Structures are given as C-alpha cells and as structure tokens.
C-alpha cells in the first residue's frame, strides 16, 4: 500500500465543438493524467483539468506542482495516510485541480488494492445519477438544436444554460428560446461565470421570471461582496456558489455572507476527501448541493459520478456529467454512456475505469 511513484502526464484531446462561457472557452481538453503507483503494483488514476480563468492553474503548472512538489513529499506514505497526504499538499497554497487529482488517484489506488469500488467506500448510496447537460454560448438556434439533440440521443432533461453576456437580453433571449423549444417539463438553470454586475443579474432574472429557472449560479464575481448578498436576498431563484468556493473556508464565507443559497461540489477541484468535507459542512448547515463539472473528460466524469452517487444529498439532483460528449475522443478502454438521462457508476474496484494505453500514447504531450 506504499506510494512509490506519482506521474503527471499532460495530454490533449480536441473538442468537436468548443464550450464558450462568460469567463473563458474550452476547445481542447489539455488535461493532466495523474497516476499513483504503489509497491503492490497497483496504479490509481485521475485527471486534472487546468482552468486558468478559474483557479490560475495551467497544464504546465499542474505537471510541475505534482511532479516537483507533491511527489517527493508523498512517496513513501501509504494509501491509508490520507491526512498526511493532505497536510503535505496543503504546504503549497492554491493548485486545487492538482491536489484533487492526487487525492482521487490515491482513492482509486486504495479501492483497487482493497478490490472495492470507491463509490462504496465513500457512501454507496446509489449506483447512478440523473445527468444535467451544459449549453454554452452560441446563436439561439444552435443552443436549442444542441439541447434537442442531447435530449433525443441521451434522454437528458435537465440543462444548465451559460449566461453572463452583455447586453443581458442576449441570454434572456437564449433561455426563452430553450424554454419554448423544450417545453415546461424540462429543468432549466443558468450559470453566469461571474459575467454580470449584481444589477445586470437582477435585471436578467426579472426578465426571465416566467421561465421557471430552478437555480442561478455564480452570476457575479465573489468580490461583489454586498452585491451578491443583495442579489441572493432579492431573488426567488436559489443562487449557487461555484468558483467562489474552492475550499471549505470559502464555503463558510459565502454562506455566512448570505451570498449564496447552495453550493456546487466539483471533484475536479476538491477531490473526494475535501468534497466530502464540504458535503458534510453543507448538510450540517442545511444547505443544498449540486454536483458540478469542471469540463471534465471521461476520467473526471467517472470520478464525479462515483462521488455523487455515493451520497444522498449529491445524488438527489441531476449532476453535471455530460461535458465529455463534446470531446472528439477520450482515454478510457470502455467509454462512459449516458442513456435514459442517467449515467451509471462504473462497477469494479477503484473508480472502475481503465486507461487505454494506445489512446494515451496518441494524446500524451510529453513524448
Ligand atoms: C461551470 O460550472 O462553471 C466553466 C468554468 C469552470 O471553471 O467550470 C466550468 C463550468
Ligand atoms: Mg459554474
């Protein structure tokens, strides 16, 4: 069970269609595959998606932090010494995606060592989640066509619409077009990725009051301290904190400030260990959660669904688990499949996935 080696392998897989949102755009999955090797010959895997516009990490910084700072500190520890693993990683500030991937690869290695699924070790609540699909910026007709295609192909009936453009009428129009095309039975919510001021956000929510939006995520920056509190107090739509809450302390700050009603949990930024801490914190406070997506590939999505399905509170709502559908390829030997609007947890030990060596050889960037 002793960690003998940690690898950070940069890879790049193009998207068929870029995802555009208020804080950035993703057209290539330039992620990092993290592998934790043990002295038993077990290899745990996870992926880290760099999101410079969200956390300041890049593919190069993740590789450097994992290989130069974390690996020398963690080699020699056992898979059961997770507190020490975290304490040693915490000596480096920030770098959430790099830390999360090391955490999840360690859990994967532990599950494989014990011959048990990680989802069972975490909580084992259910074996699947309903899926929410994210619709990025495009002309209205393209956003509608995408949502209809995803609904017809995968049975998905929950959509998160990216908003935060100026003027706000652009997004109000897109959401209206989606509601009209998809009908009243489909769930719609919005995510502004900090694109609006509080007054713009309030105007947009007022203009969309008849669209039955269930959630409004991160419409304004976390630095709009009083503005976010004002917005959350005045709207009837629950507000969700996402990129403003990368740590449990940030969760506390945003909730105590009255700046958010709910919390987005992303395994890509808080791994399994800290995601569970945030989940318990929210449960203790009576705050609802949603399983978010850091625009993960299939490795990251397998991690999200393993975590989300493990707990009652995370499996209640649809999880954001479908961004990988827009990628041209992936690394798994057996691709994930969304059917009937649901994604099942992979059975089998660990996270339940295997990396295809030929695909990794094709997409890795370090050779
Ligand atoms: C989301 O929910 O915001 C876009 C940027 C990011 O950090 O995550 C994605 C999705
Ligand atoms: Mg978000």
Short mmCIF file of C-alpha atoms and ligand atoms in Angstrom, two decimals:
data_model
loop_
_atom_site.label_atom_id
_atom_site.label_comp_id
_atom_site.label_asym_id
_atom_site.label_seq_id
_atom_site.Cartn_x
_atom_site.Cartn_y
_atom_site.Cartn_z
CA UNK A 1 0.00 0.00 0.00
CA UNK A 2 3.04 2.26 -0.08
CA UNK A 3 3.16 5.02 -2.69
CA UNK A 4 6.31 4.52 -4.76
CA UNK A 5 5.76 6.89 -7.68
CA UNK A 6 3.43 9.67 -8.84
CA UNK A 7 3.25 10.62 -12.52
CA UNK A 8 1.65 13.68 -14.10
CA UNK A 9 1.11 13.12 -17.82
CA UNK A 10 -0.09 16.06 -19.95
CA UNK A 11 -2.42 15.12 -22.78
CA UNK A 12 -4.55 16.99 -25.30
CA UNK A 13 -7.76 15.81 -26.95
CA UNK A 14 -9.61 18.27 -29.22
CA UNK A 15 -13.24 19.12 -28.67
CA UNK A 16 -15.62 18.54 -31.59
CA UNK A 17 -17.35 21.76 -30.58
CA UNK A 18 -15.84 24.33 -28.18
CA UNK A 19 -17.70 25.22 -24.98
CA UNK A 20 -17.97 29.01 -24.57
CA UNK A 21 -18.91 30.74 -21.33
CA UNK A 22 -18.51 34.15 -19.68
CA UNK A 23 -15.07 33.53 -18.17
CA UNK A 24 -13.48 31.54 -20.99
CA UNK A 25 -13.66 28.91 -23.69
CA UNK A 26 -12.52 25.30 -23.98
CA UNK A 27 -11.67 23.85 -27.40
CA UNK A 28 -9.03 21.29 -26.37
CA UNK A 29 -9.07 19.07 -23.29
CA UNK A 30 -5.46 19.84 -22.34
CA UNK A 31 -5.67 17.93 -19.07
CA UNK A 32 -3.16 16.07 -16.90
CA UNK A 33 -3.48 12.37 -16.11
CA UNK A 34 -2.21 11.66 -12.61
CA UNK A 35 -1.09 8.12 -11.77
CA UNK A 36 -0.27 6.98 -8.24
CA UNK A 37 1.80 3.76 -8.19
CA UNK A 38 2.15 1.54 -5.12
CA UNK A 39 4.68 -1.10 -4.11
CA UNK A 40 2.00 -3.76 -4.77
CA UNK A 41 1.99 -2.83 -8.46
CA UNK A 42 -1.38 -1.06 -8.16
CA UNK A 43 -1.90 2.12 -10.22
CA UNK A 44 -4.59 4.66 -9.30
CA UNK A 45 -5.63 7.27 -11.87
CA UNK A 46 -7.44 10.60 -12.01
CA UNK A 47 -7.37 13.67 -14.26
CA UNK A 48 -6.75 17.35 -13.56
CA UNK A 49 -8.34 19.90 -15.92
CA UNK A 50 -6.42 23.21 -15.89
CA UNK A 51 -8.78 26.18 -15.71
CA UNK A 52 -6.53 29.28 -15.67
CA UNK A 53 -9.54 31.65 -15.78
CA UNK A 54 -11.00 29.97 -12.69
CA UNK A 55 -8.07 28.88 -10.48
CA UNK A 56 -4.94 30.15 -12.23
CA UNK A 57 -3.61 26.65 -12.99
CA UNK A 58 -2.22 25.61 -16.37
CA UNK A 59 -1.31 22.19 -17.79
CA UNK A 60 2.37 23.04 -17.21
CA UNK A 61 1.79 24.26 -13.65
CA UNK A 62 -0.16 21.12 -12.72
CA UNK A 63 2.59 18.85 -14.06
CA UNK A 64 5.25 20.87 -12.22
CA UNK A 65 3.37 21.01 -8.90
CA UNK A 66 2.53 17.29 -8.91
CA UNK A 67 5.97 16.09 -10.00
CA UNK A 68 8.25 18.58 -8.26
CA UNK A 69 6.37 19.50 -5.08
CA UNK A 70 3.85 16.76 -4.26
CA UNK A 71 5.53 13.55 -5.47
CA UNK A 72 8.73 13.93 -3.39
CA UNK A 73 6.60 14.66 -0.28
CA UNK A 74 4.15 11.78 -0.78
CA UNK A 75 6.33 8.91 -1.98
CA UNK A 76 6.84 6.58 0.99
CA UNK A 77 3.44 7.26 2.57
CA UNK A 78 0.78 4.55 2.45
CA UNK A 79 -2.64 4.89 0.81
CA UNK A 80 -4.21 4.96 4.29
CA UNK A 81 -2.26 8.06 5.38
CA UNK A 82 -4.61 10.46 3.63
CA UNK A 83 -4.47 13.07 6.42
CA UNK A 84 -0.71 13.27 5.99
CA UNK A 85 -1.07 13.31 2.20
CA UNK A 86 -3.37 16.32 2.56
CA UNK A 87 -1.28 18.07 5.19
CA UNK A 88 1.78 17.81 2.95
CA UNK A 89 -0.06 19.02 -0.15
CA UNK A 90 -1.50 21.90 1.92
CA UNK A 91 2.03 23.29 2.40
CA UNK A 92 1.56 24.53 -1.18
CA UNK A 93 -1.21 27.11 -1.41
CA UNK A 94 -3.81 27.02 -4.20
CA UNK A 95 -3.48 24.48 -7.03
CA UNK A 96 -6.87 22.86 -6.38
CA UNK A 97 -7.07 20.72 -9.54
CA UNK A 98 -3.56 19.30 -8.99
CA UNK A 99 -4.37 18.42 -5.36
CA UNK A 100 -7.77 16.97 -6.27
CA UNK A 101 -6.30 14.66 -8.91
CA UNK A 102 -3.67 13.32 -6.49
CA UNK A 103 -6.39 12.75 -3.89
CA UNK A 104 -8.67 10.89 -6.30
CA UNK A 105 -5.87 8.79 -7.80
CA UNK A 106 -4.92 7.81 -4.22
CA UNK A 107 -8.53 6.75 -3.55
CA UNK A 108 -8.58 4.83 -6.84
CA UNK A 109 -5.40 3.01 -5.83
CA UNK A 110 -6.92 2.25 -2.41
CA UNK A 111 -10.10 0.84 -3.98
CA UNK A 112 -8.08 -1.31 -6.37
CA UNK A 113 -5.89 -2.53 -3.51
CA UNK A 114 -8.96 -3.50 -1.44
CA UNK A 115 -10.82 -4.77 -4.52
CA UNK A 116 -13.71 -2.45 -3.65
CA UNK A 117 -15.40 0.39 -5.57
CA UNK A 118 -14.53 3.88 -4.33
CA UNK A 119 -18.21 4.83 -4.51
CA UNK A 120 -18.93 2.11 -1.92
CA UNK A 121 -16.07 3.27 0.30
CA UNK A 122 -17.40 6.83 0.14
CA UNK A 123 -21.01 6.06 0.99
CA UNK A 124 -22.60 3.67 -1.51
CA UNK A 125 -25.97 5.45 -1.66
CA UNK A 126 -26.98 4.55 -5.23
CA UNK A 127 -25.42 3.34 -8.47
CA UNK A 128 -26.33 6.16 -10.87
CA UNK A 129 -27.19 9.81 -11.25
CA UNK A 130 -29.51 11.81 -13.45
CA UNK A 131 -27.49 13.95 -15.83
CA UNK A 132 -27.61 17.69 -16.49
CA UNK A 133 -26.12 18.98 -19.76
CA UNK A 134 -24.37 22.35 -20.03
CA UNK A 135 -25.28 24.52 -23.03
CA UNK A 136 -22.57 27.05 -23.97
CA UNK A 137 -22.81 30.36 -25.83
CA UNK A 138 -23.92 30.15 -29.46
CA UNK A 139 -26.67 31.68 -31.58
CA UNK A 140 -30.08 30.78 -30.07
CA UNK A 141 -30.95 28.26 -32.80
CA UNK A 142 -27.69 26.37 -32.22
CA UNK A 143 -28.22 26.26 -28.45
CA UNK A 144 -31.72 24.90 -28.99
CA UNK A 145 -30.55 22.35 -31.58
CA UNK A 146 -27.84 21.12 -29.19
CA UNK A 147 -30.25 20.72 -26.29
CA UNK A 148 -32.73 18.87 -28.50
CA UNK A 149 -30.01 16.56 -29.84
CA UNK A 150 -28.76 15.75 -26.33
CA UNK A 151 -32.34 15.18 -25.13
CA UNK A 152 -33.18 12.93 -28.10
CA UNK A 153 -29.89 10.98 -28.07
CA UNK A 154 -29.26 10.61 -24.34
CA UNK A 155 -32.64 11.29 -22.74
CA UNK A 156 -31.26 14.27 -20.79
CA UNK A 157 -34.00 16.55 -19.44
CA UNK A 158 -32.01 18.97 -17.29
CA UNK A 159 -29.98 21.80 -18.85
CA UNK A 160 -27.63 24.40 -17.39
CA UNK A 161 -27.51 27.39 -19.73
CA UNK A 162 -24.40 29.56 -19.79
CA UNK A 163 -25.25 33.23 -19.32
CA UNK A 164 -23.28 36.36 -18.39
CA UNK A 165 -23.10 38.05 -21.82
CA UNK A 166 -23.77 41.72 -22.43
CA UNK A 167 -26.33 43.01 -23.06
CA UNK A 168 -28.26 40.64 -20.78
CA UNK A 169 -31.02 40.41 -23.41
CA UNK A 170 -28.75 38.05 -25.38
CA UNK A 171 -29.03 35.44 -22.64
CA UNK A 172 -32.64 36.21 -21.79
CA UNK A 173 -33.45 35.52 -25.46
CA UNK A 174 -31.47 32.26 -25.48
CA UNK A 175 -33.14 30.98 -22.30
CA UNK A 176 -36.57 31.91 -23.66
CA UNK A 177 -35.85 30.10 -26.94
CA UNK A 178 -34.76 26.99 -24.98
CA UNK A 179 -37.85 27.05 -22.75
CA UNK A 180 -40.15 27.46 -25.76
CA UNK A 181 -38.48 24.64 -27.70
CA UNK A 182 -38.06 22.18 -24.81
CA UNK A 183 -41.41 22.76 -23.09
CA UNK A 184 -42.34 23.08 -19.43
CA UNK A 185 -41.22 19.62 -18.27
CA UNK A 186 -37.52 20.15 -18.84
CA UNK A 187 -35.47 21.66 -15.97
CA UNK A 188 -33.50 24.80 -16.88
CA UNK A 189 -30.99 26.71 -14.77
CA UNK A 190 -28.34 29.31 -15.52
CA UNK A 191 -24.64 29.86 -14.80
CA UNK A 192 -23.11 33.32 -15.29
CA UNK A 193 -19.44 32.52 -14.54
CA UNK A 194 -19.18 35.97 -12.89
CA UNK A 195 -20.10 37.79 -16.11
CA UNK A 196 -22.65 40.25 -14.76
CA UNK A 197 -22.81 43.03 -12.21
CA UNK A 198 -25.41 42.48 -9.49
CA UNK A 199 -27.79 44.97 -11.14
CA UNK A 200 -27.43 43.27 -14.53
CA UNK A 201 -28.04 39.90 -12.87
CA UNK A 202 -31.16 41.22 -11.14
CA UNK A 203 -32.49 42.66 -14.39
CA UNK A 204 -31.87 39.40 -16.22
CA UNK A 205 -33.53 37.30 -13.51
CA UNK A 206 -36.54 39.63 -13.53
CA UNK A 207 -36.78 39.36 -17.32
CA UNK A 208 -36.66 35.53 -17.03
CA UNK A 209 -39.11 35.31 -14.12
CA UNK A 210 -41.64 33.39 -16.26
CA UNK A 211 -39.09 30.78 -17.45
CA UNK A 212 -39.18 28.64 -14.29
CA UNK A 213 -35.41 28.67 -13.73
CA UNK A 214 -34.52 26.41 -10.82
CA UNK A 215 -31.04 27.80 -9.98
CA UNK A 216 -28.82 30.79 -10.74
CA UNK A 217 -25.10 30.01 -10.42
CA UNK A 218 -22.27 32.48 -9.92
CA UNK A 219 -23.86 35.40 -11.79
CA UNK A 220 -21.41 37.99 -10.36
CA UNK A 221 -17.83 37.88 -9.05
CA UNK A 222 -17.15 36.86 -5.44
CA UNK A 223 -15.59 40.29 -4.91
CA UNK A 224 -19.04 41.88 -5.33
CA UNK A 225 -19.49 41.14 -1.65
CA UNK A 226 -22.55 43.24 -0.85
CA UNK A 227 -23.94 42.99 -4.39
CA UNK A 228 -24.11 39.19 -4.18
CA UNK A 229 -25.80 39.39 -0.79
CA UNK A 230 -28.31 41.89 -2.18
CA UNK A 231 -29.00 39.70 -5.21
CA UNK A 232 -29.45 36.49 -3.18
CA UNK A 233 -31.84 38.28 -0.81
CA UNK A 234 -33.99 39.76 -3.57
CA UNK A 235 -34.35 36.82 -5.99
CA UNK A 236 -36.66 33.85 -5.53
CA UNK A 237 -34.26 31.69 -7.58
CA UNK A 238 -31.75 29.90 -5.32
CA UNK A 239 -28.21 31.15 -6.02
CA UNK A 240 -25.37 28.64 -6.34
CA UNK A 241 -21.74 29.36 -5.45
CA UNK A 242 -19.27 27.59 -7.76
CA UNK A 243 -15.85 29.10 -8.49
CA UNK A 244 -16.16 31.34 -5.41
CA UNK A 245 -15.98 28.27 -3.13
CA UNK A 246 -12.82 26.26 -3.92
CA UNK A 247 -12.24 25.48 -0.20
CA UNK A 248 -14.40 24.70 2.86
CA UNK A 249 -13.47 28.12 4.30
CA UNK A 250 -14.75 29.80 1.14
CA UNK A 251 -17.99 27.84 1.52
CA UNK A 252 -18.32 29.19 5.06
CA UNK A 253 -17.59 32.76 3.94
CA UNK A 254 -20.07 32.75 1.07
CA UNK A 255 -22.84 31.15 3.13
CA UNK A 256 -22.31 33.39 6.17
CA UNK A 257 -22.26 36.41 3.87
CA UNK A 258 -25.67 35.39 2.54
CA UNK A 259 -24.07 35.47 -0.93
CA UNK A 260 -25.32 32.02 -2.00
CA UNK A 261 -28.15 29.63 -1.21
CA UNK A 262 -26.50 26.44 -2.48
CA UNK A 263 -23.01 25.06 -3.14
CA UNK A 264 -21.63 23.40 -6.27
CA UNK A 265 -19.34 20.48 -5.42
CA UNK A 266 -16.74 19.62 -8.04
CA UNK A 267 -14.49 16.62 -7.51
CA UNK A 268 -12.09 18.17 -10.06
CA UNK A 269 -11.30 20.94 -7.55
CA UNK A 270 -11.80 19.29 -4.15
CA UNK A 271 -11.18 15.59 -4.93
CA UNK A 272 -13.08 13.01 -2.90
CA UNK A 273 -11.70 13.91 0.53
CA UNK A 274 -12.37 17.66 0.58
CA UNK A 275 -15.60 17.27 -1.44
CA UNK A 276 -16.84 15.02 1.36
CA UNK A 277 -15.81 17.65 3.95
CA UNK A 278 -17.77 20.31 2.04
CA UNK A 279 -20.76 17.99 1.64
CA UNK A 280 -20.89 17.29 5.40
CA UNK A 281 -20.45 21.01 6.11
CA UNK A 282 -23.44 21.80 3.86
CA UNK A 283 -25.53 19.01 5.39
CA UNK A 284 -24.78 20.32 8.85
CA UNK A 285 -25.87 23.78 7.81
CA UNK A 286 -28.98 22.61 5.94
CA UNK A 287 -27.62 23.83 2.62
CA UNK A 288 -28.35 22.00 -0.64
CA UNK A 289 -25.62 20.98 -3.08
CA UNK A 290 -25.28 20.30 -6.79
CA UNK A 291 -22.61 18.14 -8.45
CA UNK A 292 -20.84 20.47 -10.86
CA UNK A 293 -18.44 19.82 -13.74
CA UNK A 294 -15.07 21.42 -14.37
CA UNK A 295 -15.48 20.50 -18.06
CA UNK A 296 -14.08 17.09 -17.20
CA UNK A 297 -13.18 14.33 -19.59
CA UNK A 298 -14.41 10.77 -19.02
CA UNK A 299 -11.85 10.08 -16.28
CA UNK A 300 -13.04 13.11 -14.31
CA UNK A 301 -16.69 12.36 -15.03
CA UNK A 302 -16.28 8.80 -13.71
CA UNK A 303 -14.90 10.40 -10.52
CA UNK A 304 -17.82 12.86 -10.27
CA UNK A 305 -20.47 10.18 -10.65
CA UNK A 306 -18.68 7.84 -8.20
CA UNK A 307 -18.78 10.63 -5.62
CA UNK A 308 -22.23 11.98 -6.48
CA UNK A 309 -23.92 8.57 -6.38
CA UNK A 310 -22.21 7.72 -3.09
CA UNK A 311 -24.22 10.23 -1.06
CA UNK A 312 -27.90 11.04 -0.63
CA UNK A 313 -27.53 14.82 -0.90
CA UNK A 314 -25.34 14.77 -4.03
CA UNK A 315 -27.48 12.19 -5.86
CA UNK A 316 -30.76 13.99 -5.28
CA UNK A 317 -30.35 16.49 -8.11
CA UNK A 318 -29.10 15.83 -11.65
CA UNK A 319 -25.29 16.05 -11.77
CA UNK A 320 -23.41 17.95 -14.46
CA UNK A 321 -21.86 14.88 -16.06
CA UNK A 322 -22.04 15.28 -19.83
CA UNK A 323 -19.31 17.72 -20.95
CA UNK A 324 -17.25 14.81 -22.29
CA UNK A 325 -19.89 14.29 -25.01
CA UNK A 326 -18.35 17.24 -26.88
CA UNK A 327 -14.85 15.72 -26.96
CA UNK A 328 -13.61 14.02 -30.13
CA UNK A 329 -12.16 11.07 -28.17
CA UNK A 330 -11.11 10.07 -24.65
CA UNK A 331 -8.70 7.83 -22.76
CA UNK A 332 -10.89 5.00 -21.45
CA UNK A 333 -10.91 1.44 -22.76
CA UNK A 334 -14.71 1.44 -22.32
CA UNK A 335 -16.37 4.82 -22.94
CA UNK A 336 -18.94 6.17 -20.49
CA UNK A 337 -22.50 6.08 -21.81
CA UNK A 338 -25.41 8.31 -20.85
CA UNK A 339 -28.71 6.58 -21.54
CA UNK A 340 -32.22 7.44 -20.44
CA UNK A 341 -30.85 10.68 -18.99
CA UNK A 342 -28.68 8.77 -16.49
CA UNK A 343 -25.03 7.88 -16.00
CA UNK A 344 -24.25 4.72 -14.06
CA UNK A 345 -21.29 4.43 -11.73
CA UNK A 346 -18.63 2.13 -13.11
CA UNK A 347 -18.71 -1.22 -11.34
CA UNK A 348 -15.38 -2.70 -10.38
CA UNK A 349 -12.64 -1.76 -7.96
CA UNK A 350 -11.49 1.83 -7.50
CA UNK A 351 -13.18 4.32 -9.79
CA UNK A 352 -13.82 1.40 -12.14
CA UNK A 353 -12.03 2.73 -15.22
CA UNK A 354 -9.07 1.54 -17.30
CA UNK A 355 -6.85 3.80 -19.40
CA UNK A 356 -6.35 2.65 -22.99
CA UNK A 357 -2.55 2.63 -23.49
CA UNK A 358 -2.81 3.28 -27.25
CA UNK A 359 -5.03 6.31 -26.70
CA UNK A 360 -2.76 7.66 -24.01
CA UNK A 361 0.25 7.20 -26.34
CA UNK A 362 -1.62 9.07 -29.09
CA UNK A 363 -2.70 12.04 -26.97
CA UNK A 364 0.08 12.48 -24.44
CA UNK A 365 2.14 15.63 -24.94
CA UNK A 366 5.34 14.72 -23.09
CA UNK A 367 6.86 12.33 -25.67
C1 LIG B 1 -19.06 25.81 -14.60
O1 LIG B 1 -19.94 25.29 -13.93
O2 LIG B 1 -18.78 26.97 -14.38
C2 LIG B 1 -16.69 26.67 -16.57
C3 LIG B 1 -15.64 27.24 -15.96
C4 LIG B 1 -15.31 26.44 -14.87
O3 LIG B 1 -14.41 26.62 -14.04
O4 LIG B 1 -16.14 25.38 -14.79
C5 LIG B 1 -16.97 25.39 -15.94
C6 LIG B 1 -18.37 25.02 -15.68
MG1 LIG B 2 -20.29 27.21 -12.75
#
